[in-house]
Short mmCIF file of N, CA and C in Angstrom, two decimals:
data_model
loop_
_atom_site.label_atom_id
_atom_site.label_comp_id
_atom_site.label_asym_id
_atom_site.label_seq_id
_atom_site.Cartn_x
_atom_site.Cartn_y
_atom_site.Cartn_z
N MET A 7 0.82 -1.19 0.00
CA MET A 7 0.00 0.00 0.00
C MET A 7 0.86 1.26 0.00
N ARG A 8 1.91 1.23 0.85
CA ARG A 8 2.79 2.40 0.91
C ARG A 8 3.54 2.59 -0.41
N ARG A 9 3.89 1.48 -1.00
CA ARG A 9 4.63 1.56 -2.27
C ARG A 9 3.74 2.17 -3.36
N ALA A 10 2.48 1.83 -3.38
CA ALA A 10 1.56 2.38 -4.37
C ALA A 10 1.37 3.88 -4.15
N ALA A 11 1.27 4.28 -2.87
CA ALA A 11 1.11 5.70 -2.56
C ALA A 11 2.36 6.48 -2.95
N ALA A 12 3.53 5.87 -2.72
CA ALA A 12 4.78 6.53 -3.09
C ALA A 12 4.89 6.67 -4.60
N LEU A 13 4.49 5.64 -5.34
CA LEU A 13 4.53 5.71 -6.80
C LEU A 13 3.55 6.76 -7.33
N PHE A 14 2.38 6.83 -6.70
CA PHE A 14 1.39 7.83 -7.11
C PHE A 14 1.91 9.24 -6.86
N ALA A 15 2.55 9.45 -5.71
CA ALA A 15 3.11 10.76 -5.39
C ALA A 15 4.23 11.12 -6.36
N ALA A 16 5.06 10.16 -6.70
CA ALA A 16 6.14 10.40 -7.66
C ALA A 16 5.58 10.74 -9.03
N ALA A 17 4.51 10.07 -9.42
CA ALA A 17 3.89 10.36 -10.71
C ALA A 17 3.30 11.77 -10.73
N LEU A 18 2.70 12.16 -9.62
CA LEU A 18 2.16 13.52 -9.55
C LEU A 18 3.26 14.57 -9.64
N LEU A 19 4.37 14.33 -8.95
CA LEU A 19 5.48 15.27 -9.01
C LEU A 19 6.09 15.35 -10.41
N ALA A 20 6.14 14.22 -11.08
CA ALA A 20 6.68 14.21 -12.44
C ALA A 20 5.75 14.92 -13.42
N ALA A 21 4.44 14.84 -13.17
CA ALA A 21 3.47 15.45 -14.08
C ALA A 21 3.21 16.91 -13.76
N ALA A 22 3.66 17.41 -12.62
CA ALA A 22 3.37 18.79 -12.21
C ALA A 22 3.81 19.83 -13.24
N PRO A 23 5.01 19.74 -13.81
CA PRO A 23 5.38 20.75 -14.82
C PRO A 23 4.45 20.75 -16.03
N ALA A 24 3.95 19.59 -16.40
CA ALA A 24 3.05 19.51 -17.55
C ALA A 24 1.70 20.12 -17.24
N LEU A 25 1.29 20.08 -15.97
CA LEU A 25 0.00 20.64 -15.59
C LEU A 25 0.06 22.14 -15.37
N ALA A 26 1.25 22.70 -15.19
CA ALA A 26 1.39 24.14 -14.94
C ALA A 26 1.06 24.93 -16.20
N GLU A 27 0.72 26.19 -15.99
CA GLU A 27 0.41 27.07 -17.11
C GLU A 27 1.69 27.33 -17.90
N PRO A 28 1.62 27.18 -19.22
CA PRO A 28 2.83 27.44 -20.00
C PRO A 28 3.18 28.93 -19.96
N PRO A 29 4.44 29.25 -20.11
CA PRO A 29 4.81 30.67 -20.09
C PRO A 29 4.20 31.39 -21.28
N PRO A 30 3.84 32.65 -21.11
CA PRO A 30 3.23 33.37 -22.23
C PRO A 30 4.26 33.61 -23.34
N ALA A 31 3.75 33.75 -24.53
CA ALA A 31 4.62 34.07 -25.66
C ALA A 31 5.20 35.46 -25.44
N PRO A 32 6.41 35.70 -25.92
CA PRO A 32 6.99 37.04 -25.73
C PRO A 32 6.15 38.10 -26.42
N ASP A 33 6.12 39.27 -25.81
CA ASP A 33 5.35 40.37 -26.39
C ASP A 33 5.97 40.82 -27.70
N ARG A 34 5.09 41.21 -28.61
CA ARG A 34 5.54 41.77 -29.88
C ARG A 34 5.15 43.24 -29.90
N PRO A 35 6.12 44.12 -29.69
CA PRO A 35 5.79 45.54 -29.67
C PRO A 35 5.30 46.02 -31.03
N LEU A 36 4.54 47.10 -30.99
CA LEU A 36 4.05 47.70 -32.22
C LEU A 36 5.20 48.36 -32.98
N ALA A 37 5.10 48.40 -34.29
CA ALA A 37 6.16 48.98 -35.12
C ALA A 37 6.27 50.49 -34.93
N ASP A 38 5.13 51.15 -34.73
CA ASP A 38 5.13 52.60 -34.56
C ASP A 38 5.47 52.93 -33.10
N PRO A 39 6.54 53.68 -32.83
CA PRO A 39 6.93 54.00 -31.44
C PRO A 39 5.86 54.80 -30.68
N ALA A 40 5.12 55.64 -31.39
CA ALA A 40 4.08 56.43 -30.72
C ALA A 40 2.94 55.51 -30.26
N GLN A 41 2.58 54.55 -31.11
CA GLN A 41 1.53 53.61 -30.73
C GLN A 41 2.00 52.71 -29.59
N GLU A 42 3.25 52.29 -29.63
CA GLU A 42 3.77 51.44 -28.56
C GLU A 42 3.81 52.21 -27.23
N ALA A 43 4.16 53.48 -27.27
CA ALA A 43 4.16 54.30 -26.06
C ALA A 43 2.74 54.43 -25.51
N ARG A 44 1.77 54.60 -26.40
CA ARG A 44 0.36 54.65 -25.98
C ARG A 44 -0.06 53.34 -25.34
N ALA A 45 0.35 52.23 -25.93
CA ALA A 45 0.00 50.91 -25.40
C ALA A 45 0.61 50.73 -24.01
N ARG A 46 1.87 51.10 -23.84
CA ARG A 46 2.53 50.95 -22.53
C ARG A 46 1.88 51.84 -21.48
N ALA A 47 1.42 53.02 -21.88
CA ALA A 47 0.70 53.88 -20.93
C ALA A 47 -0.61 53.23 -20.49
N LEU A 48 -1.29 52.60 -21.43
CA LEU A 48 -2.54 51.91 -21.09
C LEU A 48 -2.28 50.69 -20.21
N PHE A 49 -1.16 49.99 -20.44
CA PHE A 49 -0.85 48.81 -19.63
C PHE A 49 -0.80 49.15 -18.15
N GLY A 50 -0.32 50.32 -17.81
CA GLY A 50 -0.21 50.72 -16.40
C GLY A 50 -1.55 50.98 -15.75
N ASP A 51 -2.59 51.27 -16.57
CA ASP A 51 -3.93 51.57 -16.03
C ASP A 51 -4.82 50.34 -15.92
N ILE A 52 -4.39 49.23 -16.50
CA ILE A 52 -5.24 48.04 -16.56
C ILE A 52 -4.73 47.01 -15.55
N ARG A 53 -5.66 46.53 -14.73
CA ARG A 53 -5.35 45.56 -13.68
C ARG A 53 -5.36 44.15 -14.26
N CYS A 54 -4.40 43.34 -13.84
CA CYS A 54 -4.39 41.93 -14.23
C CYS A 54 -5.55 41.24 -13.52
N VAL A 55 -6.37 40.54 -14.27
CA VAL A 55 -7.55 39.92 -13.67
C VAL A 55 -7.20 38.69 -12.84
N VAL A 56 -5.98 38.19 -12.96
CA VAL A 56 -5.54 37.06 -12.14
C VAL A 56 -4.83 37.57 -10.89
N CYS A 57 -3.84 38.43 -11.09
CA CYS A 57 -3.03 38.92 -9.96
C CYS A 57 -3.79 39.96 -9.12
N GLN A 58 -4.54 40.81 -9.75
CA GLN A 58 -5.41 41.83 -9.15
C GLN A 58 -4.66 42.94 -8.44
N HIS A 59 -3.42 42.78 -8.08
CA HIS A 59 -2.69 43.86 -7.45
C HIS A 59 -1.60 44.39 -8.36
N GLU A 60 -1.51 43.85 -9.56
CA GLU A 60 -0.49 44.26 -10.52
C GLU A 60 -1.15 44.72 -11.81
N SER A 61 -0.47 45.62 -12.48
CA SER A 61 -0.95 46.01 -13.81
C SER A 61 -0.53 44.93 -14.80
N ILE A 62 -1.13 44.98 -15.97
CA ILE A 62 -0.76 43.97 -16.97
C ILE A 62 0.66 44.21 -17.48
N ALA A 63 1.19 45.39 -17.26
CA ALA A 63 2.58 45.66 -17.65
C ALA A 63 3.55 44.86 -16.78
N ASP A 64 3.21 44.65 -15.51
CA ASP A 64 4.10 43.98 -14.55
C ASP A 64 3.78 42.52 -14.32
N SER A 65 2.63 42.07 -14.74
CA SER A 65 2.17 40.72 -14.41
C SER A 65 2.78 39.67 -15.34
N PRO A 66 3.24 38.54 -14.75
CA PRO A 66 3.75 37.46 -15.58
C PRO A 66 2.67 36.48 -16.03
N ALA A 67 1.42 36.71 -15.62
CA ALA A 67 0.35 35.76 -15.93
C ALA A 67 0.06 35.73 -17.43
N GLY A 68 -0.40 34.58 -17.89
CA GLY A 68 -0.72 34.42 -19.31
C GLY A 68 -1.83 35.34 -19.77
N ILE A 69 -2.84 35.55 -18.90
CA ILE A 69 -3.95 36.43 -19.28
C ILE A 69 -3.46 37.87 -19.44
N ALA A 70 -2.46 38.28 -18.66
CA ALA A 70 -1.92 39.63 -18.79
C ALA A 70 -1.24 39.79 -20.15
N ALA A 71 -0.53 38.75 -20.59
CA ALA A 71 0.09 38.80 -21.92
C ALA A 71 -0.98 38.87 -23.00
N ASP A 72 -2.07 38.12 -22.81
CA ASP A 72 -3.18 38.17 -23.76
C ASP A 72 -3.79 39.57 -23.80
N LEU A 73 -3.96 40.19 -22.63
CA LEU A 73 -4.53 41.53 -22.59
C LEU A 73 -3.58 42.55 -23.24
N ARG A 74 -2.29 42.40 -23.03
CA ARG A 74 -1.34 43.30 -23.69
C ARG A 74 -1.46 43.16 -25.21
N GLY A 75 -1.57 41.92 -25.68
CA GLY A 75 -1.75 41.71 -27.12
C GLY A 75 -3.05 42.30 -27.63
N LEU A 76 -4.11 42.16 -26.84
CA LEU A 76 -5.41 42.72 -27.24
C LEU A 76 -5.34 44.24 -27.33
N VAL A 77 -4.71 44.87 -26.34
CA VAL A 77 -4.59 46.32 -26.36
C VAL A 77 -3.78 46.77 -27.58
N ARG A 78 -2.70 46.07 -27.86
CA ARG A 78 -1.88 46.43 -29.04
C ARG A 78 -2.67 46.26 -30.33
N GLU A 79 -3.45 45.19 -30.44
CA GLU A 79 -4.28 44.98 -31.63
C GLU A 79 -5.26 46.12 -31.82
N GLN A 80 -5.92 46.51 -30.74
CA GLN A 80 -6.92 47.56 -30.84
C GLN A 80 -6.29 48.91 -31.17
N ILE A 81 -5.10 49.16 -30.65
CA ILE A 81 -4.40 50.40 -31.00
C ILE A 81 -4.03 50.38 -32.49
N ALA A 82 -3.56 49.24 -32.97
CA ALA A 82 -3.21 49.11 -34.39
C ALA A 82 -4.44 49.29 -35.28
N GLU A 83 -5.62 48.91 -34.77
CA GLU A 83 -6.86 49.08 -35.53
C GLU A 83 -7.33 50.53 -35.53
N GLY A 84 -6.71 51.37 -34.69
CA GLY A 84 -7.07 52.78 -34.67
C GLY A 84 -8.08 53.17 -33.60
N LYS A 85 -8.33 52.29 -32.64
CA LYS A 85 -9.28 52.62 -31.57
C LYS A 85 -8.66 53.61 -30.59
N THR A 86 -9.52 54.42 -29.98
CA THR A 86 -9.05 55.39 -28.99
C THR A 86 -8.86 54.69 -27.65
N ASP A 87 -8.17 55.38 -26.73
CA ASP A 87 -7.97 54.82 -25.39
C ASP A 87 -9.30 54.57 -24.70
N ALA A 88 -10.23 55.49 -24.87
CA ALA A 88 -11.56 55.34 -24.23
C ALA A 88 -12.28 54.11 -24.79
N GLN A 89 -12.19 53.88 -26.09
CA GLN A 89 -12.84 52.71 -26.69
C GLN A 89 -12.20 51.42 -26.16
N ILE A 90 -10.90 51.43 -26.00
CA ILE A 90 -10.20 50.24 -25.49
C ILE A 90 -10.62 49.97 -24.05
N ARG A 91 -10.67 51.02 -23.23
CA ARG A 91 -11.10 50.85 -21.83
C ARG A 91 -12.54 50.34 -21.77
N ASP A 92 -13.41 50.93 -22.60
CA ASP A 92 -14.81 50.49 -22.62
C ASP A 92 -14.93 49.02 -23.00
N ASP A 93 -14.13 48.58 -23.96
CA ASP A 93 -14.17 47.16 -24.36
C ASP A 93 -13.71 46.26 -23.21
N LEU A 94 -12.65 46.68 -22.51
CA LEU A 94 -12.18 45.87 -21.37
C LEU A 94 -13.21 45.84 -20.25
N ILE A 95 -13.87 46.97 -19.99
CA ILE A 95 -14.93 47.00 -18.96
C ILE A 95 -16.08 46.09 -19.37
N ARG A 96 -16.42 46.10 -20.66
CA ARG A 96 -17.49 45.23 -21.15
C ARG A 96 -17.13 43.77 -20.91
N ARG A 97 -15.87 43.41 -21.11
CA ARG A 97 -15.44 42.02 -20.96
C ARG A 97 -15.26 41.60 -19.50
N TYR A 98 -14.63 42.48 -18.70
CA TYR A 98 -14.19 42.07 -17.35
C TYR A 98 -14.81 42.87 -16.21
N GLY A 99 -15.56 43.90 -16.52
CA GLY A 99 -16.17 44.71 -15.47
C GLY A 99 -15.28 45.90 -15.09
N ASP A 100 -15.82 46.78 -14.25
CA ASP A 100 -15.13 48.00 -13.86
C ASP A 100 -13.83 47.73 -13.12
N TYR A 101 -13.74 46.59 -12.47
CA TYR A 101 -12.58 46.30 -11.63
C TYR A 101 -11.30 46.11 -12.45
N VAL A 102 -11.40 45.93 -13.76
CA VAL A 102 -10.21 45.73 -14.58
C VAL A 102 -9.36 47.00 -14.66
N LEU A 103 -9.95 48.14 -14.37
CA LEU A 103 -9.19 49.39 -14.38
C LEU A 103 -8.77 49.75 -12.96
N PHE A 104 -7.56 50.28 -12.81
CA PHE A 104 -7.11 50.72 -11.49
C PHE A 104 -7.90 51.94 -11.03
N ARG A 105 -8.39 52.74 -11.97
CA ARG A 105 -9.23 53.89 -11.65
C ARG A 105 -10.58 53.70 -12.34
N PRO A 106 -11.49 52.94 -11.72
CA PRO A 106 -12.79 52.68 -12.37
C PRO A 106 -13.60 53.97 -12.48
N PRO A 107 -14.50 54.03 -13.45
CA PRO A 107 -15.32 55.24 -13.62
C PRO A 107 -16.29 55.42 -12.45
N VAL A 108 -16.64 56.67 -12.18
CA VAL A 108 -17.60 56.96 -11.11
C VAL A 108 -19.00 56.83 -11.69
N ARG A 109 -19.73 55.85 -11.22
CA ARG A 109 -21.13 55.65 -11.59
C ARG A 109 -21.87 55.13 -10.36
N ILE A 110 -23.12 54.90 -10.52
CA ILE A 110 -23.92 54.42 -9.38
C ILE A 110 -23.35 53.10 -8.86
N GLY A 111 -22.93 52.22 -9.75
CA GLY A 111 -22.40 50.92 -9.34
C GLY A 111 -21.07 51.01 -8.61
N THR A 112 -20.31 52.06 -8.86
CA THR A 112 -19.00 52.20 -8.21
C THR A 112 -18.98 53.29 -7.16
N TRP A 113 -20.13 53.85 -6.84
CA TRP A 113 -20.19 54.94 -5.86
C TRP A 113 -19.62 54.49 -4.51
N LEU A 114 -19.99 53.32 -4.07
CA LEU A 114 -19.50 52.82 -2.79
C LEU A 114 -17.98 52.62 -2.83
N LEU A 115 -17.47 52.17 -3.95
CA LEU A 115 -16.03 51.98 -4.11
C LEU A 115 -15.28 53.30 -4.00
N TRP A 116 -15.83 54.35 -4.61
CA TRP A 116 -15.18 55.66 -4.61
C TRP A 116 -15.37 56.41 -3.31
N PHE A 117 -16.59 56.44 -2.81
CA PHE A 117 -16.90 57.31 -1.68
C PHE A 117 -17.17 56.57 -0.38
N GLY A 118 -17.20 55.25 -0.42
CA GLY A 118 -17.44 54.47 0.79
C GLY A 118 -16.43 54.72 1.90
N PRO A 119 -15.13 54.75 1.60
CA PRO A 119 -14.16 55.01 2.68
C PRO A 119 -14.35 56.38 3.33
N PHE A 120 -14.68 57.39 2.53
CA PHE A 120 -14.90 58.73 3.10
C PHE A 120 -16.17 58.75 3.97
N ALA A 121 -17.21 58.06 3.51
CA ALA A 121 -18.44 58.00 4.30
C ALA A 121 -18.21 57.26 5.61
N LEU A 122 -17.42 56.20 5.56
CA LEU A 122 -17.10 55.45 6.76
C LEU A 122 -16.31 56.30 7.75
N ALA A 123 -15.33 57.05 7.26
CA ALA A 123 -14.52 57.92 8.13
C ALA A 123 -15.38 59.03 8.72
N ALA A 124 -16.28 59.61 7.92
CA ALA A 124 -17.16 60.66 8.43
C ALA A 124 -18.10 60.10 9.50
N GLY A 125 -18.63 58.91 9.26
CA GLY A 125 -19.51 58.28 10.25
C GLY A 125 -18.79 58.00 11.55
N ALA A 126 -17.55 57.52 11.46
CA ALA A 126 -16.76 57.27 12.68
C ALA A 126 -16.49 58.58 13.41
N GLY A 127 -16.23 59.66 12.67
CA GLY A 127 -16.01 60.97 13.31
C GLY A 127 -17.25 61.45 14.03
N VAL A 128 -18.41 61.28 13.43
CA VAL A 128 -19.67 61.70 14.07
C VAL A 128 -19.89 60.90 15.35
N VAL A 129 -19.63 59.60 15.30
CA VAL A 129 -19.80 58.76 16.50
C VAL A 129 -18.86 59.22 17.61
N LEU A 130 -17.62 59.51 17.27
CA LEU A 130 -16.67 59.96 18.28
C LEU A 130 -17.07 61.30 18.89
N VAL A 131 -17.54 62.23 18.08
CA VAL A 131 -17.98 63.53 18.60
C VAL A 131 -19.18 63.36 19.52
N LEU A 132 -20.15 62.55 19.12
CA LEU A 132 -21.33 62.33 19.95
C LEU A 132 -20.96 61.67 21.28
N ARG A 133 -20.06 60.70 21.24
CA ARG A 133 -19.66 60.03 22.48
C ARG A 133 -18.91 60.99 23.41
N SER A 134 -18.08 61.85 22.83
CA SER A 134 -17.34 62.79 23.69
C SER A 134 -18.28 63.83 24.31
N ARG A 135 -19.34 64.20 23.60
CA ARG A 135 -20.31 65.15 24.17
C ARG A 135 -21.10 64.51 25.30
N ARG A 136 -21.43 63.25 25.15
CA ARG A 136 -22.18 62.56 26.22
C ARG A 136 -21.34 62.44 27.48
N ARG A 137 -20.06 62.20 27.31
CA ARG A 137 -19.20 62.10 28.49
C ARG A 137 -19.12 63.44 29.21
N GLY A 138 -19.05 64.52 28.48
CA GLY A 138 -18.97 65.85 29.09
C GLY A 138 -20.25 66.19 29.85
N ALA A 139 -21.41 65.77 29.35
CA ALA A 139 -22.67 66.07 30.02
C ALA A 139 -22.86 65.19 31.26
N GLY A 140 -22.19 64.06 31.32
CA GLY A 140 -22.37 63.14 32.43
C GLY A 140 -21.44 63.39 33.61
N GLU A 141 -20.68 64.47 33.57
CA GLU A 141 -19.76 64.73 34.68
C GLU A 141 -20.54 65.13 35.93
N ALA A 142 -20.00 64.74 37.09
CA ALA A 142 -20.66 65.03 38.37
C ALA A 142 -20.48 66.50 38.74
N ALA A 143 -21.51 67.08 39.37
CA ALA A 143 -21.44 68.46 39.83
C ALA A 143 -20.54 68.51 41.07
N PRO A 144 -19.90 69.64 41.33
CA PRO A 144 -19.04 69.73 42.52
C PRO A 144 -19.87 69.56 43.80
N LEU A 145 -19.21 69.07 44.86
CA LEU A 145 -19.88 68.82 46.13
C LEU A 145 -20.21 70.14 46.82
N THR A 146 -21.35 70.14 47.49
CA THR A 146 -21.73 71.30 48.30
C THR A 146 -20.93 71.25 49.61
N PRO A 147 -20.86 72.36 50.35
CA PRO A 147 -20.14 72.33 51.64
C PRO A 147 -20.68 71.27 52.59
N GLU A 148 -21.99 71.06 52.61
CA GLU A 148 -22.57 70.02 53.48
C GLU A 148 -22.09 68.63 53.08
N GLU A 149 -22.06 68.35 51.76
CA GLU A 149 -21.62 67.05 51.27
C GLU A 149 -20.14 66.83 51.57
N GLU A 150 -19.35 67.89 51.47
CA GLU A 150 -17.92 67.76 51.78
C GLU A 150 -17.72 67.41 53.24
N ARG A 151 -18.50 68.04 54.15
CA ARG A 151 -18.39 67.73 55.59
C ARG A 151 -18.79 66.28 55.86
N ALA A 152 -19.87 65.82 55.20
CA ALA A 152 -20.33 64.44 55.40
C ALA A 152 -19.27 63.45 54.89
N LEU A 153 -18.67 63.77 53.75
CA LEU A 153 -17.63 62.91 53.20
C LEU A 153 -16.41 62.87 54.12
N ALA A 154 -16.04 64.01 54.67
CA ALA A 154 -14.90 64.06 55.59
C ALA A 154 -15.20 63.23 56.83
N ALA A 155 -16.44 63.29 57.33
CA ALA A 155 -16.81 62.53 58.51
C ALA A 155 -16.75 61.03 58.22
N LEU A 156 -17.21 60.63 57.04
CA LEU A 156 -17.18 59.20 56.70
C LEU A 156 -15.75 58.69 56.53
N THR A 157 -14.92 59.46 55.91
CA THR A 157 -13.53 59.01 55.75
C THR A 157 -12.81 58.99 57.09
N ALA A 158 -13.16 59.92 58.00
CA ALA A 158 -12.54 59.91 59.32
C ALA A 158 -12.95 58.67 60.10
N GLU A 159 -14.22 58.26 59.96
CA GLU A 159 -14.71 57.05 60.64
C GLU A 159 -13.99 55.82 60.11
N ASP A 160 -13.78 55.74 58.76
CA ASP A 160 -13.08 54.61 58.16
C ASP A 160 -11.65 54.52 58.65
N GLU A 161 -11.00 55.65 58.79
CA GLU A 161 -9.60 55.66 59.24
C GLU A 161 -9.52 55.26 60.72
N ALA A 162 -10.52 55.66 61.51
CA ALA A 162 -10.53 55.32 62.92
C ALA A 162 -10.74 53.81 63.13
N GLU A 163 -11.51 53.19 62.25
CA GLU A 163 -11.78 51.76 62.38
C GLU A 163 -10.55 50.92 62.03
N ARG A 164 -9.67 51.41 61.31
CA ARG A 164 -8.47 50.65 60.89
C ARG A 164 -7.49 50.62 61.94
#
C-alpha cells in the first residue's frame, strides 16, 4: 500500500510541470513607437484579472500577456484609449481598471471610505459630548463635611 502511494506521489510530481500554465509568448511591440508608447501607458492603467494587485505591464500571468496583445491589436486598428477601456470594462467589469469610472455601481467603491470615516467621526464627537454632560457636579459644603466625617470614621476603624 505504501509503495503504491509513493509511486502515485512520484507520478504527480513528475506530471506537475506539464500541468502548470505554459509561459506566455513574448510580447511583440508595435512597429510605430508612438503607438507602442500609448500601449505601454494603457498597460499601467489596466489591472491583471488574475493577480489583481499588478498592472498587466508587470504581471507574468498568461492572461496579462493576452490583454497586452489585445490592447496592441486595438491600437493598431485605430481605436481610442476610451474605446479600449470600454471594451475591457465590457469584458471584465469596472474592476479591470485601477481607476474605475464613477457611476452608481461604483459609488461605494469611490466614496465608501470617506463616508465610513465621516460616520466614525460623528460617532466619536457624539460620544465625547455625552461624556462631558455626564460629569458630576461639585460637592456642596454640606456634602464635603459628610464625606470628611465618613472618611474619618473609616480611618478610625483601621
